[in-house]
PDB file of C-alpha atoms in Angstrom:
ATOM      1  CA  MET A  22      42.115  13.550 -18.832  1.00 55.00           C
ATOM      2  CA  ASP A  23      39.600  11.546 -16.921  1.00 63.00           C
ATOM      3  CA  ARG A  24      36.842  10.535 -18.053  1.00 94.00           C
ATOM      4  CA  THR A  25      32.933   9.892 -16.510  1.00 97.00           C
ATOM      5  CA  LEU A  26      30.474   7.728 -15.965  1.00 97.00           C
ATOM      6  CA  THR A  27      26.978   7.654 -14.804  1.00 97.00           C
ATOM      7  CA  PRO A  28      25.491   5.051 -13.249  1.00 98.00           C
ATOM      8  CA  ALA A  29      22.373   3.535 -13.927  1.00 98.00           C
ATOM      9  CA  PRO A  30      19.725   1.784 -11.129  1.00 98.00           C
ATOM     10  CA  LEU A  31      20.812  -1.940 -11.548  1.00 98.00           C
ATOM     11  CA  THR A  32      18.133  -4.035 -14.302  1.00 98.00           C
ATOM     12  CA  ALA A  33      17.990  -7.851 -15.056  1.00 98.00           C
ATOM     13  CA  ALA A  34      17.927  -6.732 -19.421  1.00 98.00           C
ATOM     14  CA  ASP A  35      20.699  -4.413 -18.747  1.00 98.00           C
ATOM     15  CA  PHE A  36      23.113  -6.567 -16.746  1.00 98.00           C
ATOM     16  CA  ALA A  37      22.287 -10.000 -18.999  1.00 98.00           C
ATOM     17  CA  PRO A  38      25.812  -9.379 -20.720  1.00 98.00           C
ATOM     18  CA  PHE A  39      27.564  -9.506 -17.751  1.00 98.00           C
ATOM     19  CA  GLY A  40      25.781 -11.741 -15.063  1.00 98.00           C
ATOM     20  CA  ASP A  41      22.455 -12.448 -13.214  1.00 98.00           C
ATOM     21  CA  VAL A  42      20.712  -9.279 -11.041  1.00 98.00           C
ATOM     22  CA  LEU A  43      19.665 -11.832  -7.673  1.00 98.00           C
ATOM     23  CA  ALA A  44      16.464 -10.075  -7.435  1.00 98.00           C
ATOM     24  CA  LEU A  45      12.876 -10.683  -6.574  1.00 98.00           C
ATOM     25  CA  ARG A  46      11.282 -11.982  -9.831  1.00 97.00           C
ATOM     26  CA  ASP A  47       7.439 -10.260 -10.148  1.00 96.00           C
ATOM     27  CA  ALA A  48       5.757 -13.584  -8.623  1.00 97.00           C
ATOM     28  CA  PRO A  49       7.486 -16.007  -6.330  1.00 97.00           C
ATOM     29  CA  ASP A  50       8.388 -20.015  -8.442  1.00 97.00           C
ATOM     30  CA  LYS A  51       6.870 -21.543  -5.417  1.00 96.00           C
ATOM     31  CA  THR A  52       5.305 -20.647  -2.091  1.00 97.00           C
ATOM     32  CA  ILE A  53       6.889 -22.929   0.778  1.00 94.00           C
ATOM     33  CA  ASN A  54       6.249 -22.758   5.134  1.00 91.00           C
ATOM     34  CA  ASP A  55       2.569 -22.733   4.526  1.00 88.00           C
ATOM     35  CA  GLY A  56       1.907 -19.496   2.636  1.00 92.00           C
ATOM     36  CA  PHE A  57       4.081 -17.920   4.700  1.00 96.00           C
ATOM     37  CA  CYS A  58       7.308 -17.085   2.576  1.00 97.00           C
ATOM     38  CA  GLY A  59       7.900 -17.278  -1.430  1.00 98.00           C
ATOM     39  CA  ARG A  60      10.847 -18.944  -2.559  1.00 98.00           C
ATOM     40  CA  HIS A  61      12.574 -17.497  -6.154  1.00 98.00           C
ATOM     41  CA  HIS A  62      14.262 -20.001  -8.085  1.00 98.00           C
ATOM     42  CA  ASP A  63      17.293 -20.659  -8.708  1.00 98.00           C
ATOM     43  CA  LEU A  64      18.309 -16.450 -10.007  1.00 98.00           C
ATOM     44  CA  GLY A  65      21.808 -17.269 -10.946  1.00 98.00           C
ATOM     45  CA  ARG A  66      24.558 -19.328 -13.574  1.00 98.00           C
ATOM     46  CA  LEU A  67      26.791 -20.374 -11.117  1.00 98.00           C
ATOM     47  CA  ASP A  68      30.192 -22.037 -12.888  1.00 98.00           C
ATOM     48  CA  PHE A  69      32.933 -23.622 -10.425  1.00 97.00           C
ATOM     49  CA  GLY A  70      35.026 -24.870 -12.933  1.00 95.00           C
ATOM     50  CA  SER A  71      37.226 -27.507 -11.420  1.00 94.00           C
ATOM     51  CA  GLY A  72      36.739 -25.895  -7.971  1.00 97.00           C
ATOM     52  CA  ARG A  73      33.723 -26.183  -5.915  1.00 97.00           C
ATOM     53  CA  ALA A  74      31.458 -23.619  -3.985  1.00 98.00           C
ATOM     54  CA  GLY A  75      32.414 -21.931  -1.139  1.00 98.00           C
ATOM     55  CA  ILE A  76      30.265 -19.499   0.728  1.00 98.00           C
ATOM     56  CA  SER A  77      32.596 -16.189   1.996  1.00 98.00           C
ATOM     57  CA  LEU A  78      31.955 -12.815   3.792  1.00 98.00           C
ATOM     58  CA  PHE A  79      33.933  -9.125   2.152  1.00 98.00           C
ATOM     59  CA  ASP A  80      33.766  -6.235   4.862  1.00 98.00           C
ATOM     60  CA  ALA A  81      35.007  -3.583   2.099  1.00 98.00           C
ATOM     61  CA  ARG A  82      35.101  -0.367   3.761  1.00 98.00           C
ATOM     62  CA  PRO A  83      32.506   2.262   1.914  1.00 98.00           C
ATOM     63  CA  ARG A  84      33.429   4.437  -0.792  1.00 98.00           C
ATOM     64  CA  SER A  85      31.828   7.491  -2.042  1.00 97.00           C
ATOM     65  CA  LEU A  86      30.567   8.932  -5.653  1.00 98.00           C
ATOM     66  CA  PRO A  87      32.786  10.793  -7.601  1.00 97.00           C
ATOM     67  CA  TYR A  88      34.543   7.317  -7.266  1.00 98.00           C
ATOM     68  CA  ARG A  89      37.524   6.929  -9.413  1.00 97.00           C
ATOM     69  CA  PHE A  90      38.914   3.844 -10.309  1.00 97.00           C
ATOM     70  CA  ASP A  91      41.518   2.070 -13.284  1.00 96.00           C
ATOM     71  CA  LEU A  92      41.791  -1.200 -12.586  1.00 96.00           C
ATOM     72  CA  LEU A  93      39.597  -4.139 -13.352  1.00 97.00           C
ATOM     73  CA  GLU A  94      39.405  -7.948 -12.732  1.00 97.00           C
ATOM     74  CA  ARG A  95      37.905 -10.846 -13.244  1.00 98.00           C
ATOM     75  CA  HIS A  96      37.774 -15.055 -12.821  1.00 98.00           C
ATOM     76  CA  PRO A  97      38.407 -16.756 -15.402  1.00 97.00           C
ATOM     77  CA  GLU A  98      37.969 -20.258 -13.644  1.00 97.00           C
ATOM     78  CA  GLY A  99      34.709 -19.339 -11.906  1.00 98.00           C
ATOM     79  CA  SER A 100      31.359 -17.599 -11.773  1.00 98.00           C
ATOM     80  CA  GLN A 101      31.234 -14.470  -8.422  1.00 98.00           C
ATOM     81  CA  ALA A 102      27.872 -13.877  -6.985  1.00 98.00           C
ATOM     82  CA  PHE A 103      27.561 -11.166  -4.403  1.00 98.00           C
ATOM     83  CA  VAL A 104      25.044 -10.571  -1.457  1.00 98.00           C
ATOM     84  CA  PRO A 105      24.328  -7.866   0.027  1.00 98.00           C
ATOM     85  CA  MET A 106      23.564  -8.138   3.899  1.00 98.00           C
ATOM     86  CA  HIS A 107      21.967  -4.695   4.060  1.00 98.00           C
ATOM     87  CA  ARG A 108      19.561  -2.484   2.481  1.00 98.00           C
ATOM     88  CA  THR A 109      21.647   0.359   1.296  1.00 98.00           C
ATOM     89  CA  PRO A 110      23.363   0.893  -2.492  1.00 98.00           C
ATOM     90  CA  TRP A 111      26.145  -0.152  -3.367  1.00 98.00           C
ATOM     91  CA  LEU A 112      28.369   0.746  -7.105  1.00 98.00           C
ATOM     92  CA  VAL A 113      29.130  -2.168  -9.506  1.00 98.00           C
ATOM     93  CA  ILE A 114      31.031  -1.979 -12.714  1.00 98.00           C
ATOM     94  CA  VAL A 115      31.110  -4.325 -15.282  1.00 98.00           C
ATOM     95  CA  ALA A 116      33.395  -4.376 -18.542  1.00 98.00           C
ATOM     96  CA  PRO A 117      32.362  -6.579 -21.725  1.00 98.00           C
ATOM     97  CA  ASP A 118      35.642  -8.192 -22.799  1.00 98.00           C
ATOM     98  CA  GLU A 119      37.340  -7.054 -26.015  1.00 97.00           C
ATOM     99  CA  ALA A 120      40.376  -9.685 -27.440  1.00 96.00           C
ATOM    100  CA  GLY A 121      41.377 -10.183 -23.922  1.00 96.00           C
ATOM    101  CA  ARG A 122      41.232  -6.673 -22.293  1.00 97.00           C
ATOM    102  CA  PRO A 123      38.270  -4.671 -20.959  1.00 98.00           C
ATOM    103  CA  GLY A 124      36.511  -2.873 -23.513  1.00 97.00           C
ATOM    104  CA  MET A 125      34.108   0.755 -22.452  1.00 96.00           C
ATOM    105  CA  PRO A 126      32.519   0.376 -18.495  1.00 97.00           C
ATOM    106  CA  GLN A 127      29.145   0.497 -17.579  1.00 98.00           C
ATOM    107  CA  ALA A 128      27.885   1.643 -13.822  1.00 98.00           C
ATOM    108  CA  PHE A 129      25.385   0.551 -12.185  1.00 98.00           C
ATOM    109  CA  ILE A 130      24.000   1.159  -8.281  1.00 98.00           C
ATOM    110  CA  ALA A 131      22.707  -1.804  -6.820  1.00 98.00           C
ATOM    111  CA  GLN A 132      19.787  -1.891  -3.862  1.00 98.00           C
ATOM    112  CA  GLY A 133      18.401  -4.413  -2.266  1.00 98.00           C
ATOM    113  CA  GLN A 134      19.918  -6.732  -5.076  1.00 98.00           C
ATOM    114  CA  GLY A 135      22.390  -9.485  -5.394  1.00 98.00           C
ATOM    115  CA  ILE A 136      24.892 -10.389  -8.783  1.00 98.00           C
ATOM    116  CA  ASN A 137      26.022 -13.025 -10.431  1.00 98.00           C
ATOM    117  CA  LEU A 138      29.170 -12.507 -12.565  1.00 98.00           C
ATOM    118  CA  HIS A 139      29.486 -14.642 -14.793  1.00 98.00           C
ATOM    119  CA  ARG A 140      32.859 -16.675 -15.567  1.00 98.00           C
ATOM    120  CA  GLY A 141      35.363 -14.510 -16.664  1.00 98.00           C
ATOM    121  CA  THR A 142      33.495 -11.100 -16.636  1.00 98.00           C
ATOM    122  CA  TRP A 143      35.583  -7.713 -16.220  1.00 98.00           C
ATOM    123  CA  HIS A 144      34.652  -6.178 -13.167  1.00 98.00           C
ATOM    124  CA  GLY A 145      35.774  -3.199 -10.991  1.00 98.00           C
ATOM    125  CA  VAL A 146      36.177  -3.830  -6.936  1.00 97.00           C
ATOM    126  CA  LEU A 147      33.725  -4.516  -4.605  1.00 98.00           C
ATOM    127  CA  THR A 148      32.724  -0.872  -3.748  1.00 98.00           C
ATOM    128  CA  PRO A 149      29.544  -0.153  -1.341  1.00 98.00           C
ATOM    129  CA  LEU A 150      28.782   3.551  -0.767  1.00 98.00           C
ATOM    130  CA  GLU A 151      27.483   2.836   3.130  1.00 98.00           C
ATOM    131  CA  ASP A 152      27.723  -0.671   4.079  1.00 98.00           C
ATOM    132  CA  GLY A 153      30.653  -3.102   3.510  1.00 98.00           C
ATOM    133  CA  LEU A 154      29.282  -6.065   4.437  1.00 98.00           C
ATOM    134  CA  PHE A 155      28.773  -9.245   1.510  1.00 98.00           C
ATOM    135  CA  ALA A 156      28.670 -12.588   1.103  1.00 98.00           C
ATOM    136  CA  VAL A 157      30.545 -13.604  -2.042  1.00 98.00           C
ATOM    137  CA  VAL A 158      29.370 -17.631  -3.684  1.00 98.00           C
ATOM    138  CA  ASP A 159      32.790 -17.786  -5.258  1.00 98.00           C
ATOM    139  CA  ARG A 160      34.856 -20.767  -6.401  1.00 98.00           C
ATOM    140  CA  ILE A 161      36.980 -22.749  -4.023  1.00 97.00           C
ATOM    141  CA  GLY A 162      40.271 -24.866  -5.374  1.00 96.00           C
ATOM    142  CA  ALA A 163      43.473 -24.355  -7.153  1.00 95.00           C
ATOM    143  CA  GLY A 164      44.979 -23.025  -9.637  1.00 91.00           C
ATOM    144  CA  ALA A 165      45.368 -18.417 -10.075  1.00 93.00           C
ATOM    145  CA  ASN A 166      41.578 -17.231 -10.699  1.00 95.00           C
ATOM    146  CA  LEU A 167      42.095 -14.115 -10.730  1.00 96.00           C
ATOM    147  CA  GLU A 168      43.293 -11.483 -13.583  1.00 97.00           C
ATOM    148  CA  GLU A 169      44.073  -7.724 -12.974  1.00 96.00           C
ATOM    149  CA  TYR A 170      43.932  -5.049 -15.311  1.00 97.00           C
ATOM    150  CA  ARG A 171      45.778  -1.374 -14.603  1.00 96.00           C
ATOM    151  CA  LEU A 172      43.632   0.942 -17.494  1.00 95.00           C
ATOM    152  CA  ASP A 173      45.462   3.760 -19.180  1.00 92.00           C
ATOM    153  CA  THR A 174      43.382   6.223 -17.915  1.00 92.00           C
ATOM    154  CA  ALA A 175      41.085   6.280 -14.785  1.00 96.00           C
ATOM    155  CA  TRP A 176      37.296   6.564 -15.234  1.00 97.00           C
ATOM    156  CA  THR A 177      35.120   9.082 -12.836  1.00 98.00           C
ATOM    157  CA  VAL A 178      31.594   7.414 -11.544  1.00 98.00           C
ATOM    158  CA  VAL A 179      30.191  10.181 -11.223  1.00 97.00           C
ATOM    159  CA  ALA A 180      26.919  10.764  -9.175  1.00 93.00           C
ATOM    160  CA  THR A 181      23.448  11.513 -11.325  1.00 82.00           C
TER     161      THR A 181
ATOM    162  CA  MET B  29       0.807 -26.961  27.365  1.00 54.00           C
ATOM    163  CA  ASP B  30       2.786 -25.259  25.362  1.00 63.00           C
ATOM    164  CA  ARG B  31       6.232 -25.779  25.897  1.00 94.00           C
ATOM    165  CA  THR B  32       8.655 -22.560  25.714  1.00 97.00           C
ATOM    166  CA  LEU B  33      12.230 -21.475  24.337  1.00 97.00           C
ATOM    167  CA  THR B  34      14.351 -18.728  24.898  1.00 97.00           C
ATOM    168  CA  PRO B  35      16.513 -17.922  22.392  1.00 98.00           C
ATOM    169  CA  ALA B  36      19.993 -17.003  23.044  1.00 98.00           C
ATOM    170  CA  PRO B  37      22.336 -15.024  20.877  1.00 98.00           C
ATOM    171  CA  LEU B  38      23.606 -16.909  17.480  1.00 98.00           C
ATOM    172  CA  THR B  39      27.439 -18.123  18.381  1.00 98.00           C
ATOM    173  CA  ALA B  40      29.619 -20.575  15.781  1.00 98.00           C
ATOM    174  CA  ALA B  41      30.559 -22.250  19.820  1.00 98.00           C
ATOM    175  CA  ASP B  42      26.524 -23.143  20.169  1.00 98.00           C
ATOM    176  CA  PHE B  43      25.570 -23.804  16.531  1.00 98.00           C
ATOM    177  CA  ALA B  44      28.231 -25.506  15.776  1.00 98.00           C
ATOM    178  CA  PRO B  45      26.195 -29.003  15.701  1.00 98.00           C
ATOM    179  CA  PHE B  46      23.564 -27.662  13.770  1.00 98.00           C
ATOM    180  CA  GLY B  47      25.928 -25.729  10.824  1.00 98.00           C
ATOM    181  CA  ASP B  48      28.168 -22.541  10.439  1.00 98.00           C
ATOM    182  CA  VAL B  49      27.781 -19.062  11.515  1.00 98.00           C
ATOM    183  CA  LEU B  50      28.331 -16.932   8.427  1.00 98.00           C
ATOM    184  CA  ALA B  51      29.840 -13.565  10.135  1.00 98.00           C
ATOM    185  CA  LEU B  52      33.458 -12.298  10.291  1.00 98.00           C
ATOM    186  CA  ARG B  53      36.588 -13.587  12.064  1.00 97.00           C
ATOM    187  CA  ASP B  54      38.197 -11.575  14.343  1.00 96.00           C
ATOM    188  CA  ALA B  55      40.814 -10.779  11.203  1.00 97.00           C
ATOM    189  CA  PRO B  56      39.847 -11.217   7.836  1.00 97.00           C
ATOM    190  CA  ASP B  57      42.172 -14.632   6.067  1.00 97.00           C
ATOM    191  CA  LYS B  58      43.232 -12.044   3.043  1.00 96.00           C
ATOM    192  CA  THR B  59      43.177  -8.426   2.009  1.00 96.00           C
ATOM    193  CA  ILE B  60      42.183  -7.600  -1.233  1.00 94.00           C
ATOM    194  CA  ASN B  61      41.293  -4.625  -3.583  1.00 91.00           C
ATOM    195  CA  ASP B  62      43.728  -2.431  -2.164  1.00 88.00           C
ATOM    196  CA  GLY B  63      43.404  -3.248   1.173  1.00 92.00           C
ATOM    197  CA  PHE B  64      39.790  -1.597   0.871  1.00 96.00           C
ATOM    198  CA  CYS B  65      38.050  -5.165   2.193  1.00 97.00           C
ATOM    199  CA  GLY B  66      39.046  -8.497   4.361  1.00 98.00           C
ATOM    200  CA  ARG B  67      37.953 -11.705   2.934  1.00 98.00           C
ATOM    201  CA  HIS B  68      36.617 -14.526   5.267  1.00 98.00           C
ATOM    202  CA  HIS B  69      36.882 -17.154   3.675  1.00 98.00           C
ATOM    203  CA  ASP B  70      35.112 -20.159   2.908  1.00 98.00           C
ATOM    204  CA  LEU B  71      32.644 -20.005   5.877  1.00 98.00           C
ATOM    205  CA  GLY B  72      30.482 -22.777   5.807  1.00 98.00           C
ATOM    206  CA  ARG B  73      30.815 -26.441   4.870  1.00 98.00           C
ATOM    207  CA  LEU B  74      28.208 -26.853   1.741  1.00 98.00           C
ATOM    208  CA  ASP B  75      27.190 -30.440   0.577  1.00 98.00           C
ATOM    209  CA  PHE B  76      24.822 -30.968  -2.139  1.00 97.00           C
ATOM    210  CA  GLY B  77      25.529 -34.702  -2.499  1.00 95.00           C
ATOM    211  CA  SER B  78      24.376 -35.703  -5.866  1.00 94.00           C
ATOM    212  CA  GLY B  79      22.345 -32.167  -7.009  1.00 97.00           C
ATOM    213  CA  ARG B  80      24.914 -28.672  -7.620  1.00 97.00           C
ATOM    214  CA  ALA B  81      25.069 -25.590  -5.854  1.00 98.00           C
ATOM    215  CA  GLY B  82      22.098 -22.473  -6.350  1.00 98.00           C
ATOM    216  CA  ILE B  83      20.838 -19.215  -5.206  1.00 98.00           C
ATOM    217  CA  SER B  84      17.676 -18.287  -4.719  1.00 98.00           C
ATOM    218  CA  LEU B  85      15.924 -15.632  -2.655  1.00 98.00           C
ATOM    219  CA  PHE B  86      13.663 -16.200  -0.271  1.00 98.00           C
ATOM    220  CA  ASP B  87      10.891 -13.863   0.197  1.00 98.00           C
ATOM    221  CA  ALA B  88       9.358 -14.408   4.149  1.00 98.00           C
ATOM    222  CA  ARG B  89       6.550 -12.659   5.687  1.00 98.00           C
ATOM    223  CA  PRO B  90       7.631 -11.222   9.201  1.00 98.00           C
ATOM    224  CA  ARG B  91       6.624 -13.006  12.692  1.00 98.00           C
ATOM    225  CA  SER B  92       7.052 -11.873  16.129  1.00 97.00           C
ATOM    226  CA  LEU B  93       7.379 -14.002  19.522  1.00 98.00           C
ATOM    227  CA  PRO B  94       5.918 -15.078  20.614  1.00 97.00           C
ATOM    228  CA  TYR B  95       6.003 -16.812  18.266  1.00 98.00           C
ATOM    229  CA  ARG B  96       4.609 -20.612  18.516  1.00 97.00           C
ATOM    230  CA  PHE B  97       5.437 -23.846  16.102  1.00 97.00           C
ATOM    231  CA  ASP B  98       4.837 -26.968  15.825  1.00 96.00           C
ATOM    232  CA  LEU B  99       6.812 -28.287  12.488  1.00 96.00           C
ATOM    233  CA  LEU B 100      10.395 -28.431  12.091  1.00 97.00           C
ATOM    234  CA  GLU B 101      11.899 -30.012   8.543  1.00 97.00           C
ATOM    235  CA  ARG B 102      15.653 -31.127   7.214  1.00 98.00           C
ATOM    236  CA  HIS B 103      17.209 -31.644   3.646  1.00 98.00           C
ATOM    237  CA  PRO B 104      18.228 -35.188   3.032  1.00 97.00           C
ATOM    238  CA  GLU B 105      20.239 -34.463   0.107  1.00 97.00           C
ATOM    239  CA  GLY B 106      22.411 -31.538   0.648  1.00 98.00           C
ATOM    240  CA  SER B 107      23.300 -28.085   3.418  1.00 98.00           C
ATOM    241  CA  GLN B 108      21.081 -25.251   2.991  1.00 98.00           C
ATOM    242  CA  ALA B 109      22.654 -21.292   3.772  1.00 98.00           C
ATOM    243  CA  PHE B 110      20.592 -17.937   4.409  1.00 98.00           C
ATOM    244  CA  VAL B 111      22.134 -14.705   4.032  1.00 98.00           C
ATOM    245  CA  PRO B 112      20.135 -11.848   5.263  1.00 98.00           C
ATOM    246  CA  MET B 113      20.004  -9.188   3.016  1.00 98.00           C
ATOM    247  CA  HIS B 114      19.165  -6.924   5.916  1.00 98.00           C
ATOM    248  CA  ARG B 115      20.328  -5.831   9.766  1.00 98.00           C
ATOM    249  CA  THR B 116      17.385  -6.714  11.449  1.00 98.00           C
ATOM    250  CA  PRO B 117      16.922  -9.852  14.002  1.00 98.00           C
ATOM    251  CA  TRP B 118      15.411 -13.091  12.409  1.00 98.00           C
ATOM    252  CA  LEU B 119      14.700 -16.268  14.229  1.00 98.00           C
ATOM    253  CA  VAL B 120      16.627 -19.565  13.403  1.00 98.00           C
ATOM    254  CA  ILE B 121      15.127 -22.672  15.334  1.00 98.00           C
ATOM    255  CA  VAL B 122      17.049 -26.045  15.195  1.00 98.00           C
ATOM    256  CA  ALA B 123      16.974 -29.693  17.131  1.00 98.00           C
ATOM    257  CA  PRO B 124      19.235 -32.492  17.081  1.00 98.00           C
ATOM    258  CA  ASP B 125      18.422 -35.266  15.407  1.00 98.00           C
ATOM    259  CA  GLU B 126      16.954 -38.311  17.421  1.00 97.00           C
ATOM    260  CA  ALA B 127      16.863 -41.423  15.745  1.00 96.00           C
ATOM    261  CA  GLY B 128      15.490 -40.160  12.696  1.00 96.00           C
ATOM    262  CA  ARG B 129      13.207 -37.536  15.234  1.00 97.00           C
ATOM    263  CA  PRO B 130      13.866 -34.663  15.963  1.00 98.00           C
ATOM    264  CA  GLY B 131      14.871 -33.721  19.592  1.00 97.00           C
ATOM    265  CA  MET B 132      14.905 -30.805  21.903  1.00 96.00           C
ATOM    266  CA  PRO B 133      14.800 -27.950  19.598  1.00 98.00           C
ATOM    267  CA  GLN B 134      16.863 -24.485  20.266  1.00 98.00           C
ATOM    268  CA  ALA B 135      16.185 -20.770  19.317  1.00 98.00           C
ATOM    269  CA  PHE B 136      18.323 -18.188  18.391  1.00 98.00           C
ATOM    270  CA  ILE B 137      18.870 -14.300  17.553  1.00 98.00           C
ATOM    271  CA  ALA B 138      21.117 -13.560  14.422  1.00 98.00           C
ATOM    272  CA  GLN B 139      21.838 -10.237  13.611  1.00 98.00           C
ATOM    273  CA  GLY B 140      23.625  -9.351  10.544  1.00 98.00           C
ATOM    274  CA  GLN B 141      24.534 -12.916  10.399  1.00 98.00           C
ATOM    275  CA  GLY B 142      23.929 -15.688   7.962  1.00 98.00           C
ATOM    276  CA  ILE B 143      23.882 -19.183   8.874  1.00 98.00           C
ATOM    277  CA  ASN B 144      24.785 -22.454   6.618  1.00 98.00           C
ATOM    278  CA  LEU B 145      22.803 -26.028   7.913  1.00 98.00           C
ATOM    279  CA  HIS B 146      24.385 -29.236   7.867  1.00 98.00           C
ATOM    280  CA  ARG B 147      22.894 -31.975   5.607  1.00 98.00           C
ATOM    281  CA  GLY B 148      20.229 -33.327   7.059  1.00 98.00           C
ATOM    282  CA  THR B 149      19.757 -31.203   9.951  1.00 98.00           C
ATOM    283  CA  TRP B 150      16.151 -30.082  11.494  1.00 98.00           C
ATOM    284  CA  HIS B 151      15.266 -26.658  11.218  1.00 98.00           C
ATOM    285  CA  GLY B 152      12.238 -24.548  11.936  1.00 98.00           C
ATOM    286  CA  VAL B 153      10.489 -22.963   8.839  1.00 97.00           C
ATOM    287  CA  LEU B 154      12.459 -19.230   7.588  1.00 98.00           C
ATOM    288  CA  THR B 155      11.404 -16.328  10.763  1.00 98.00           C
ATOM    289  CA  PRO B 156      12.297 -13.750   9.759  1.00 98.00           C
ATOM    290  CA  LEU B 157      11.506 -10.769  12.618  1.00 98.00           C
ATOM    291  CA  GLU B 158      11.497  -7.876  10.839  1.00 98.00           C
ATOM    292  CA  ASP B 159      12.721  -7.953   7.176  1.00 98.00           C
ATOM    293  CA  GLY B 160      12.256 -10.992   5.661  1.00 98.00           C
ATOM    294  CA  LEU B 161      14.786 -10.776   2.250  1.00 98.00           C
ATOM    295  CA  PHE B 162      16.981 -13.752   2.424  1.00 98.00           C
ATOM    296  CA  ALA B 163      19.434 -15.308  -0.251  1.00 98.00           C
ATOM    297  CA  VAL B 164      19.794 -19.157  -0.167  1.00 98.00           C
ATOM    298  CA  VAL B 165      22.271 -21.196  -1.285  1.00 98.00           C
ATOM    299  CA  ASP B 166      21.440 -24.763  -1.592  1.00 98.00           C
ATOM    300  CA  ARG B 167      20.901 -28.178  -4.039  1.00 98.00           C
ATOM    301  CA  ILE B 168      19.334 -27.745  -7.212  1.00 97.00           C
ATOM    302  CA  GLY B 169      18.942 -31.470  -8.310  1.00 96.00           C
ATOM    303  CA  ALA B 170      16.153 -34.299  -8.616  1.00 95.00           C
ATOM    304  CA  GLY B 171      14.436 -36.487  -5.826  1.00 92.00           C
ATOM    305  CA  ALA B 172      12.865 -35.738  -2.834  1.00 93.00           C
ATOM    306  CA  ASN B 173      14.899 -33.512  -0.399  1.00 95.00           C
ATOM    307  CA  LEU B 174      12.993 -32.521   2.249  1.00 96.00           C
ATOM    308  CA  GLU B 175      11.549 -34.309   5.438  1.00 97.00           C
ATOM    309  CA  GLU B 176       8.816 -32.774   7.803  1.00 96.00           C
ATOM    310  CA  TYR B 177       8.204 -33.516  11.307  1.00 97.00           C
ATOM    311  CA  ARG B 178       5.099 -32.471  12.769  1.00 96.00           C
ATOM    312  CA  LEU B 179       5.254 -32.458  16.638  1.00 95.00           C
ATOM    313  CA  ASP B 180       3.226 -33.825  19.011  1.00 92.00           C
ATOM    314  CA  THR B 181       3.150 -31.025  21.343  1.00 92.00           C
ATOM    315  CA  ALA B 182       3.691 -27.310  20.129  1.00 96.00           C
ATOM    316  CA  TRP B 183       6.400 -25.129  21.293  1.00 97.00           C
ATOM    317  CA  THR B 184       6.301 -21.152  21.524  1.00 98.00           C
ATOM    318  CA  VAL B 185       9.829 -18.699  21.514  1.00 98.00           C
ATOM    319  CA  VAL B 186       9.268 -16.366  23.461  1.00 97.00           C
ATOM    320  CA  ALA B 187      11.355 -13.193  24.068  1.00 93.00           C
ATOM    321  CA  THR B 188      13.828 -12.723  26.391  1.00 82.00           C
TER     322      THR B 188
END
């Protein structure tokens, strides 16, 4: 029997164990461009280990709820940031590490927000709900940087 | 008397002297997530010099055409990537360097595309036309990294 998860709106506080939410702060850190632009500065803890930073684009097929999954993955050598190139909602699935395996997963709905997964954080595959175009800032470099874990029992994310 | 510029659609070939266009290639470099996602890999020539990569958000006030400007700037110590967090059009203004000063500017209209300005490229301030939310990947580090140049005569970008 499947187990179910209900997604919560993505907030910096709830997401802190897994990574950074890339969203506007209450006020900009600096105003630039003659007052026309606020800079919300240095929002993610980037870590590329022995590699370097790269920007790639991900073009993912949208999914819908209920969404069933039994695969989580992590990148042991670097952080991975996802920036939606749209304003539509997308699903974020993460899990704490428990002795080298993913623990109880959590689901969030992001909208108008990016995320930066900290190095080694268990997460689901990219799951847009409407528009699948994302910029990804992650590690480019030699060596294996993907670890996958197939769950014994699937989880299903259901609409709230 | 103002001089006028007519913006062209943003293409990788036309933009190559200034930087990289962050857009999907004709085909992904790799298919991931059980076939659900295409990865268009490592699209920009990032350069953070003596600093490190950071992700910031820019919240800019939208402008409209005709758009008049007399200020260009560049970042001598690093590249700067702009990723729109929306699908609406935005204006990109760049100029070649001519002996330490900006030469004849060029204007482009981007939509569903990001850009990565190569280190030291002259450019205008961030000029969204509808939605002003952008993720910016640029250099975080010590030392001055902004050079501004006020043009003797303004330019005006007019609608095509």
